[in-house]
mmCIF file of C-alpha atoms in Angstrom:
data_model
loop_
_atom_site.group_PDB
_atom_site.id
_atom_site.type_symbol
_atom_site.label_atom_id
_atom_site.label_comp_id
_atom_site.label_asym_id
_atom_site.label_seq_id
_atom_site.Cartn_x
_atom_site.Cartn_y
_atom_site.Cartn_z
ATOM 1 C CA MET A 18 -49.594 -71.357 19.815
ATOM 2 C CA LYS A 19 -46.018 -72.572 19.710
ATOM 3 C CA GLU A 20 -43.155 -70.774 17.952
ATOM 4 C CA ARG A 21 -39.774 -72.202 17.131
ATOM 5 C CA PHE A 22 -36.954 -71.762 14.607
ATOM 6 C CA LEU A 23 -36.345 -74.733 12.329
ATOM 7 C CA ASN A 24 -33.824 -74.754 9.526
ATOM 8 C CA LYS A 25 -33.611 -70.927 9.650
ATOM 9 C CA GLU A 26 -37.410 -70.720 9.315
ATOM 10 C CA LEU A 27 -40.072 -69.637 11.732
ATOM 11 C CA ARG A 28 -42.710 -72.362 12.175
ATOM 12 C CA VAL A 29 -45.989 -71.215 13.641
ATOM 13 C CA SER A 30 -48.278 -74.055 14.745
ATOM 14 C CA THR A 31 -51.948 -73.134 14.940
ATOM 15 C CA GLY A 32 -54.791 -75.659 15.219
ATOM 16 C CA GLY A 33 -52.849 -78.485 13.721
ATOM 17 C CA ARG A 34 -51.602 -76.402 10.749
ATOM 18 C CA SER A 35 -48.008 -75.316 10.386
ATOM 19 C CA ILE A 36 -47.150 -72.073 8.596
ATOM 20 C CA HIS A 37 -43.517 -71.686 7.540
ATOM 21 C CA LEU A 38 -42.193 -68.105 7.595
ATOM 22 C CA PRO A 39 -38.680 -67.391 6.320
ATOM 23 C CA GLY A 40 -36.209 -66.223 8.991
ATOM 24 C CA PHE A 41 -33.255 -63.790 8.724
ATOM 25 C CA THR A 42 -29.876 -65.089 7.777
ATOM 26 C CA LEU A 43 -26.743 -63.524 9.257
ATOM 27 C CA VAL A 44 -25.853 -62.018 5.889
ATOM 28 C CA GLU A 45 -29.245 -60.364 5.562
ATOM 29 C CA LEU A 46 -28.948 -58.938 9.075
ATOM 30 C CA LEU A 47 -25.505 -57.507 8.292
ATOM 31 C CA VAL A 48 -26.849 -55.938 5.088
ATOM 32 C CA VAL A 49 -29.619 -54.208 7.042
ATOM 33 C CA ILE A 50 -27.115 -52.906 9.613
ATOM 34 C CA ALA A 51 -24.856 -51.647 6.813
ATOM 35 C CA ILE A 52 -27.755 -49.777 5.163
ATOM 36 C CA ILE A 53 -28.708 -48.137 8.464
ATOM 37 C CA THR A 54 -25.070 -47.109 9.017
ATOM 38 C CA ILE A 55 -24.835 -45.576 5.528
ATOM 39 C CA LEU A 56 -28.078 -43.648 6.000
ATOM 40 C CA ALA A 57 -26.904 -42.345 9.365
ATOM 41 C CA GLY A 58 -23.620 -41.245 7.791
ATOM 42 C CA LEU A 59 -25.534 -39.328 5.135
ATOM 43 C CA LEU A 60 -27.996 -37.705 7.525
ATOM 44 C CA LEU A 61 -25.707 -36.693 10.409
ATOM 45 C CA PRO A 62 -23.662 -34.108 8.411
ATOM 46 C CA ALA A 63 -26.888 -32.599 7.115
ATOM 47 C CA LEU A 64 -28.193 -32.445 10.682
ATOM 48 C CA GLY A 65 -24.981 -30.769 11.812
ATOM 49 C CA GLN A 66 -25.264 -28.194 9.028
ATOM 50 C CA ALA A 67 -28.871 -27.520 10.005
ATOM 51 C CA ILE A 68 -27.812 -26.939 13.620
ATOM 52 C CA ASP A 69 -24.999 -24.585 12.539
ATOM 53 C CA SER A 70 -27.416 -22.711 10.299
ATOM 54 C CA ALA A 71 -29.911 -22.356 13.154
ATOM 55 C CA LYS A 72 -27.189 -20.950 15.431
ATOM 56 C CA ARG A 73 -26.147 -18.480 12.728
ATOM 57 C CA VAL A 74 -29.732 -17.288 12.270
ATOM 58 C CA ASN A 75 -30.159 -16.956 16.037
ATOM 59 C CA CYS A 76 -26.953 -14.924 16.238
ATOM 60 C CA ALA A 77 -28.177 -12.582 13.478
ATOM 61 C CA SER A 78 -31.397 -12.098 15.441
ATOM 62 C CA GLN A 79 -29.388 -11.242 18.555
ATOM 63 C CA THR A 80 -27.307 -8.589 16.778
ATOM 64 C CA LYS A 81 -30.520 -7.105 15.383
ATOM 65 C CA ASN A 82 -32.161 -6.986 18.822
ATOM 66 C CA SER A 83 -29.016 -5.487 20.328
ATOM 67 C CA VAL A 84 -28.987 -2.750 17.689
ATOM 68 C CA LEU A 85 -32.682 -2.109 18.335
ATOM 69 C CA ALA A 86 -31.821 -1.527 22.000
ATOM 70 C CA CYS A 87 -29.019 0.819 20.877
ATOM 71 C CA GLN A 88 -31.459 2.757 18.696
ATOM 72 C CA ILE A 89 -33.901 3.233 21.575
ATOM 73 C CA TYR A 90 -31.026 4.367 23.784
ATOM 74 C CA LEU A 91 -29.889 6.795 21.078
ATOM 75 C CA ASN A 92 -33.378 8.287 20.809
ATOM 76 C CA ASP A 93 -33.342 8.923 24.545
ATOM 77 C CA ASN A 94 -29.817 10.350 24.608
ATOM 78 C CA ASP A 95 -29.671 12.836 21.741
ATOM 79 C CA GLY A 96 -28.073 10.392 19.319
ATOM 80 C CA VAL A 97 -25.069 9.630 21.542
ATOM 81 C CA LEU A 98 -24.215 6.005 22.380
ATOM 82 C CA LEU A 99 -21.803 5.100 25.160
ATOM 83 C CA MET A 100 -19.349 2.532 23.820
ATOM 84 C CA ARG A 101 -16.986 2.427 26.793
ATOM 85 C CA LEU A 102 -17.055 4.581 29.912
ATOM 86 C CA LYS A 103 -13.328 4.771 30.514
ATOM 87 C CA LEU A 104 -10.134 3.083 29.437
ATOM 88 C CA ASN A 105 -9.858 -0.307 31.183
ATOM 89 C CA SER A 106 -13.398 0.127 32.525
ATOM 90 C CA SER A 107 -15.910 -2.688 32.859
ATOM 91 C CA THR A 108 -18.739 -0.341 31.787
ATOM 92 C CA LEU A 109 -19.051 -1.176 28.117
ATOM 93 C CA TRP A 110 -21.919 -0.553 25.704
ATOM 94 C CA ALA A 111 -23.641 -3.849 26.553
ATOM 95 C CA LYS A 112 -23.337 -3.487 30.323
ATOM 96 C CA ASN A 113 -24.583 0.080 30.114
ATOM 97 C CA LEU A 114 -27.678 -0.947 28.127
ATOM 98 C CA VAL A 115 -28.444 -3.644 30.700
ATOM 99 C CA ALA A 116 -27.904 -1.245 33.623
ATOM 100 C CA GLN A 117 -30.198 1.316 31.992
ATOM 101 C CA GLU A 118 -32.795 -1.445 31.373
ATOM 102 C CA TYR A 119 -32.731 -1.185 27.584
ATOM 103 C CA ILE A 120 -31.781 -4.877 27.520
ATOM 104 C CA ASP A 121 -33.295 -7.472 29.859
ATOM 105 C CA ASP A 122 -30.780 -10.254 29.242
ATOM 106 C CA TRP A 123 -27.125 -9.453 28.571
ATOM 107 C CA ARG A 124 -26.719 -12.745 26.716
ATOM 108 C CA ILE A 125 -28.260 -11.298 23.556
ATOM 109 C CA THR A 126 -25.114 -9.152 23.263
ATOM 110 C CA VAL A 127 -22.936 -12.281 23.046
ATOM 111 C CA CYS A 128 -22.814 -14.707 20.122
ATOM 112 C CA ASN A 129 -24.367 -18.051 21.034
ATOM 113 C CA ILE A 130 -21.186 -19.925 20.101
ATOM 114 C CA GLN A 131 -18.763 -17.432 21.626
ATOM 115 C CA PRO A 132 -16.628 -19.295 24.184
ATOM 116 C CA TYR A 133 -15.976 -18.051 27.679
ATOM 117 C CA ARG A 134 -12.562 -16.383 27.902
ATOM 118 C CA LYS A 135 -11.121 -17.163 31.328
ATOM 119 C CA SER A 136 -8.211 -14.765 30.873
ATOM 120 C CA PHE A 137 -10.708 -11.910 30.544
ATOM 121 C CA ASN A 138 -13.168 -13.325 33.102
ATOM 122 C CA THR A 139 -16.073 -12.551 30.823
ATOM 123 C CA TYR A 140 -18.112 -13.524 27.814
ATOM 124 C CA LEU A 141 -16.927 -11.106 25.162
ATOM 125 C CA THR A 142 -19.645 -9.168 23.357
ATOM 126 C CA TYR A 143 -20.309 -8.383 19.710
ATOM 127 C CA GLY A 144 -17.918 -5.889 18.185
ATOM 128 C CA ILE A 145 -19.140 -2.300 18.055
ATOM 129 C CA SER A 146 -18.059 0.044 15.283
ATOM 130 C CA TYR A 147 -15.095 2.236 16.093
ATOM 131 C CA HIS A 148 -12.770 4.165 13.807
ATOM 132 C CA PHE A 149 -9.459 3.906 15.588
ATOM 133 C CA SER A 150 -7.252 6.533 14.033
ATOM 134 C CA SER A 151 -9.705 8.987 12.510
ATOM 135 C CA SER A 152 -12.471 9.081 15.172
ATOM 136 C CA LYS A 153 -14.825 10.221 12.422
ATOM 137 C CA TYR A 154 -17.952 9.308 14.315
ATOM 138 C CA GLU A 155 -16.696 9.190 17.905
ATOM 139 C CA LEU A 156 -16.284 11.576 20.784
ATOM 140 C CA CYS A 157 -13.377 10.833 23.105
ATOM 141 C CA PRO A 158 -13.220 13.685 25.645
ATOM 142 C CA THR A 159 -9.833 14.583 27.062
ATOM 143 C CA SER A 160 -11.386 16.541 29.940
ATOM 144 C CA GLY A 161 -14.660 16.817 31.813
ATOM 145 C CA PRO A 162 -17.056 14.126 33.075
ATOM 146 C CA GLY A 163 -16.585 11.932 30.007
ATOM 147 C CA LEU A 164 -12.799 11.826 30.320
ATOM 148 C CA GLY A 165 -11.379 8.702 28.758
ATOM 149 C CA GLY A 166 -14.741 7.472 27.521
ATOM 150 C CA ASP A 167 -15.731 6.585 23.966
ATOM 151 C CA TYR A 168 -19.064 7.794 22.588
ATOM 152 C CA LEU A 169 -20.610 7.193 19.179
ATOM 153 C CA LEU A 170 -22.150 10.314 17.615
ATOM 154 C CA THR A 171 -24.734 9.036 15.167
ATOM 155 C CA ASN A 172 -25.434 12.477 13.719
ATOM 156 C CA LYS A 173 -22.026 12.192 12.025
ATOM 157 C CA ILE A 174 -22.910 8.949 10.230
ATOM 158 C CA PRO A 175 -23.603 9.783 6.557
ATOM 159 C CA ASN A 176 -25.411 6.559 5.633
ATOM 160 C CA TYR A 177 -27.008 4.384 8.317
ATOM 161 C CA SER A 178 -27.663 1.520 5.891
ATOM 162 C CA ARG A 179 -23.916 1.131 5.209
ATOM 163 C CA PHE A 180 -22.626 1.677 8.739
ATOM 164 C CA VAL A 181 -21.905 -1.617 10.521
ATOM 165 C CA LEU A 182 -22.890 -0.995 14.141
ATOM 166 C CA LEU A 183 -22.522 -4.486 15.680
ATOM 167 C CA SER A 184 -20.965 -7.643 14.285
ATOM 168 C CA ASP A 185 -19.310 -10.959 15.013
ATOM 169 C CA SER A 186 -15.787 -10.100 16.074
ATOM 170 C CA ILE A 187 -12.855 -11.521 17.967
ATOM 171 C CA LEU A 188 -10.309 -10.576 20.579
ATOM 172 C CA TRP A 189 -7.435 -12.719 19.376
ATOM 173 C CA SER A 190 -4.891 -11.764 22.034
ATOM 174 C CA ALA A 191 -4.785 -10.045 25.398
ATOM 175 C CA ASP A 192 -4.435 -6.279 25.426
ATOM 176 C CA SER A 193 -4.252 -4.107 28.539
ATOM 177 C CA ASN A 194 -6.606 -1.589 26.921
ATOM 178 C CA TYR A 195 -9.315 -4.202 26.389
ATOM 179 C CA PRO A 196 -9.438 -6.407 29.496
ATOM 180 C CA ASN A 197 -13.212 -6.652 29.638
ATOM 181 C CA GLY A 198 -14.065 -7.616 26.113
ATOM 182 C CA SER A 199 -14.439 -4.144 24.624
ATOM 183 C CA TRP A 200 -14.373 -5.511 21.111
ATOM 184 C CA LYS A 201 -14.418 -2.966 18.332
ATOM 185 C CA VAL A 202 -14.493 -3.143 14.563
ATOM 186 C CA GLY A 203 -13.744 -0.314 12.208
ATOM 187 C CA ASP A 204 -12.099 0.993 9.084
ATOM 188 C CA ASP A 205 -8.563 0.818 10.425
ATOM 189 C CA ALA A 206 -6.424 -2.205 11.262
ATOM 190 C CA TYR A 207 -5.784 -1.781 14.973
ATOM 191 C CA PRO A 208 -2.057 -2.162 15.666
ATOM 192 C CA SER A 209 -2.485 -4.876 18.308
ATOM 193 C CA ALA A 210 -2.954 -8.278 16.681
ATOM 194 C CA GLY A 211 -6.479 -9.599 16.531
ATOM 195 C CA ILE A 212 -8.331 -6.665 18.050
ATOM 196 C CA GLY A 213 -10.970 -4.805 16.142
ATOM 197 C CA ASN A 214 -11.688 -7.506 13.604
ATOM 198 C CA ILE A 215 -14.749 -9.015 11.976
ATOM 199 C CA TYR A 216 -14.662 -12.767 12.696
ATOM 200 C CA PHE A 217 -16.180 -15.403 10.381
ATOM 201 C CA ARG A 218 -16.999 -17.676 13.312
ATOM 202 C CA HIS A 219 -20.093 -19.360 11.855
ATOM 203 C CA GLU A 220 -18.344 -21.946 9.697
ATOM 204 C CA GLY A 221 -16.945 -19.173 7.523
ATOM 205 C CA PHE A 222 -19.858 -16.718 7.855
ATOM 206 C CA ALA A 223 -20.120 -13.522 9.908
ATOM 207 C CA ASN A 224 -23.259 -11.692 11.038
ATOM 208 C CA CYS A 225 -23.609 -7.948 11.319
ATOM 209 C CA THR A 226 -26.365 -5.399 11.864
ATOM 210 C CA PHE A 227 -26.246 -1.893 10.458
ATOM 211 C CA ALA A 228 -27.169 1.371 12.130
ATOM 212 C CA ASP A 229 -30.523 1.441 10.336
ATOM 213 C CA GLY A 230 -31.430 -1.905 11.953
ATOM 214 C CA HIS A 231 -31.147 -4.336 9.044
ATOM 215 C CA SER A 232 -29.032 -7.473 9.474
ATOM 216 C CA ALA A 233 -26.877 -9.343 6.975
ATOM 217 C CA THR A 234 -24.625 -12.393 6.829
ATOM 218 C CA TYR A 235 -21.442 -12.312 4.763
ATOM 219 C CA LYS A 236 -18.774 -14.828 3.805
ATOM 220 C CA SER A 237 -16.112 -12.783 2.059
ATOM 221 C CA PRO A 238 -13.756 -10.133 3.501
ATOM 222 C CA GLU A 239 -14.413 -8.179 0.301
ATOM 223 C CA ASP A 240 -18.058 -7.820 1.363
ATOM 224 C CA PHE A 241 -16.975 -5.869 4.438
ATOM 225 C CA ARG A 242 -14.432 -3.885 2.494
ATOM 226 C CA THR A 243 -17.319 -2.233 0.667
ATOM 227 C CA PHE A 244 -18.363 -0.840 4.073
ATOM 228 C CA GLY A 245 -14.865 0.426 4.842
ATOM 229 C CA ILE A 246 -13.790 -2.459 7.085
ATOM 230 C CA ARG A 247 -10.411 -3.707 5.958
ATOM 231 C CA LYS A 248 -9.351 -6.218 8.601
ATOM 232 C CA THR A 249 -11.096 -9.548 9.218
ATOM 233 C CA VAL A 250 -10.281 -12.926 10.761
ATOM 234 C CA ALA A 251 -11.096 -16.150 8.929
ATOM 235 C CA TYR A 252 -12.790 -19.116 10.611
ATOM 236 C CA ASP A 253 -9.399 -20.844 11.037
ATOM 237 C CA GLY A 254 -7.889 -17.771 12.716
ATOM 238 C CA THR A 255 -6.046 -16.355 9.712
ATOM 239 C CA VAL A 256 -5.918 -12.548 9.862
ATOM 240 C CA ILE A 257 -6.877 -10.957 6.532
ATOM 241 C CA ALA A 258 -5.839 -7.335 6.045
ATOM 242 C CA LEU A 259 -7.093 -5.788 2.814
ATOM 243 C CA PRO A 260 -5.402 -2.729 1.249
#
């Protein structure tokens, strides 16, 4: 069988018979390429959104698993959760849970899209609830073996289903009190810029898990205001302080 292009046609010679098949013109080929390009342009953003959504769901699962580890720790320690051992200490809530073998892999305490912060030499963890000025639910001993440490007393929490325990948060600037990523979120706007804030890092969404173990994803600062959290950081870095 012989094949050859003649006059932009494909001629197939078989047993003395010639079958003429139409070939592709340059214009037709360009049209096909243009259609493929348009389809790719339509599908790629949708694929990107699907990937972002999957990362957000995975992050929510990580906060939930981290809170589950906290709950088991609380059951074993009379309802007291170590948030930070001492001021400027590297023993934070996440490291303590790993050291005590309540968590096998420390990476579940870090958002999957949280970048490495070289200035802090660490991957900074999810923010843990802390009420800066009032210390309504915390114990901060000024003497004794727990001197300088921060401990969450869950028996003081009136409503577990409305108490944000862990959430997406951000350390926007360096602070000598928080060199190891001791992120905290709470009802008060911490005086140092960018510390203690919910962060809408997932394309404008933020994940959180409450003390009772249920997780939620929110998009509006007003959503967190209903839980007493007044200071948040938008996806673009804008600090939002609600009255």
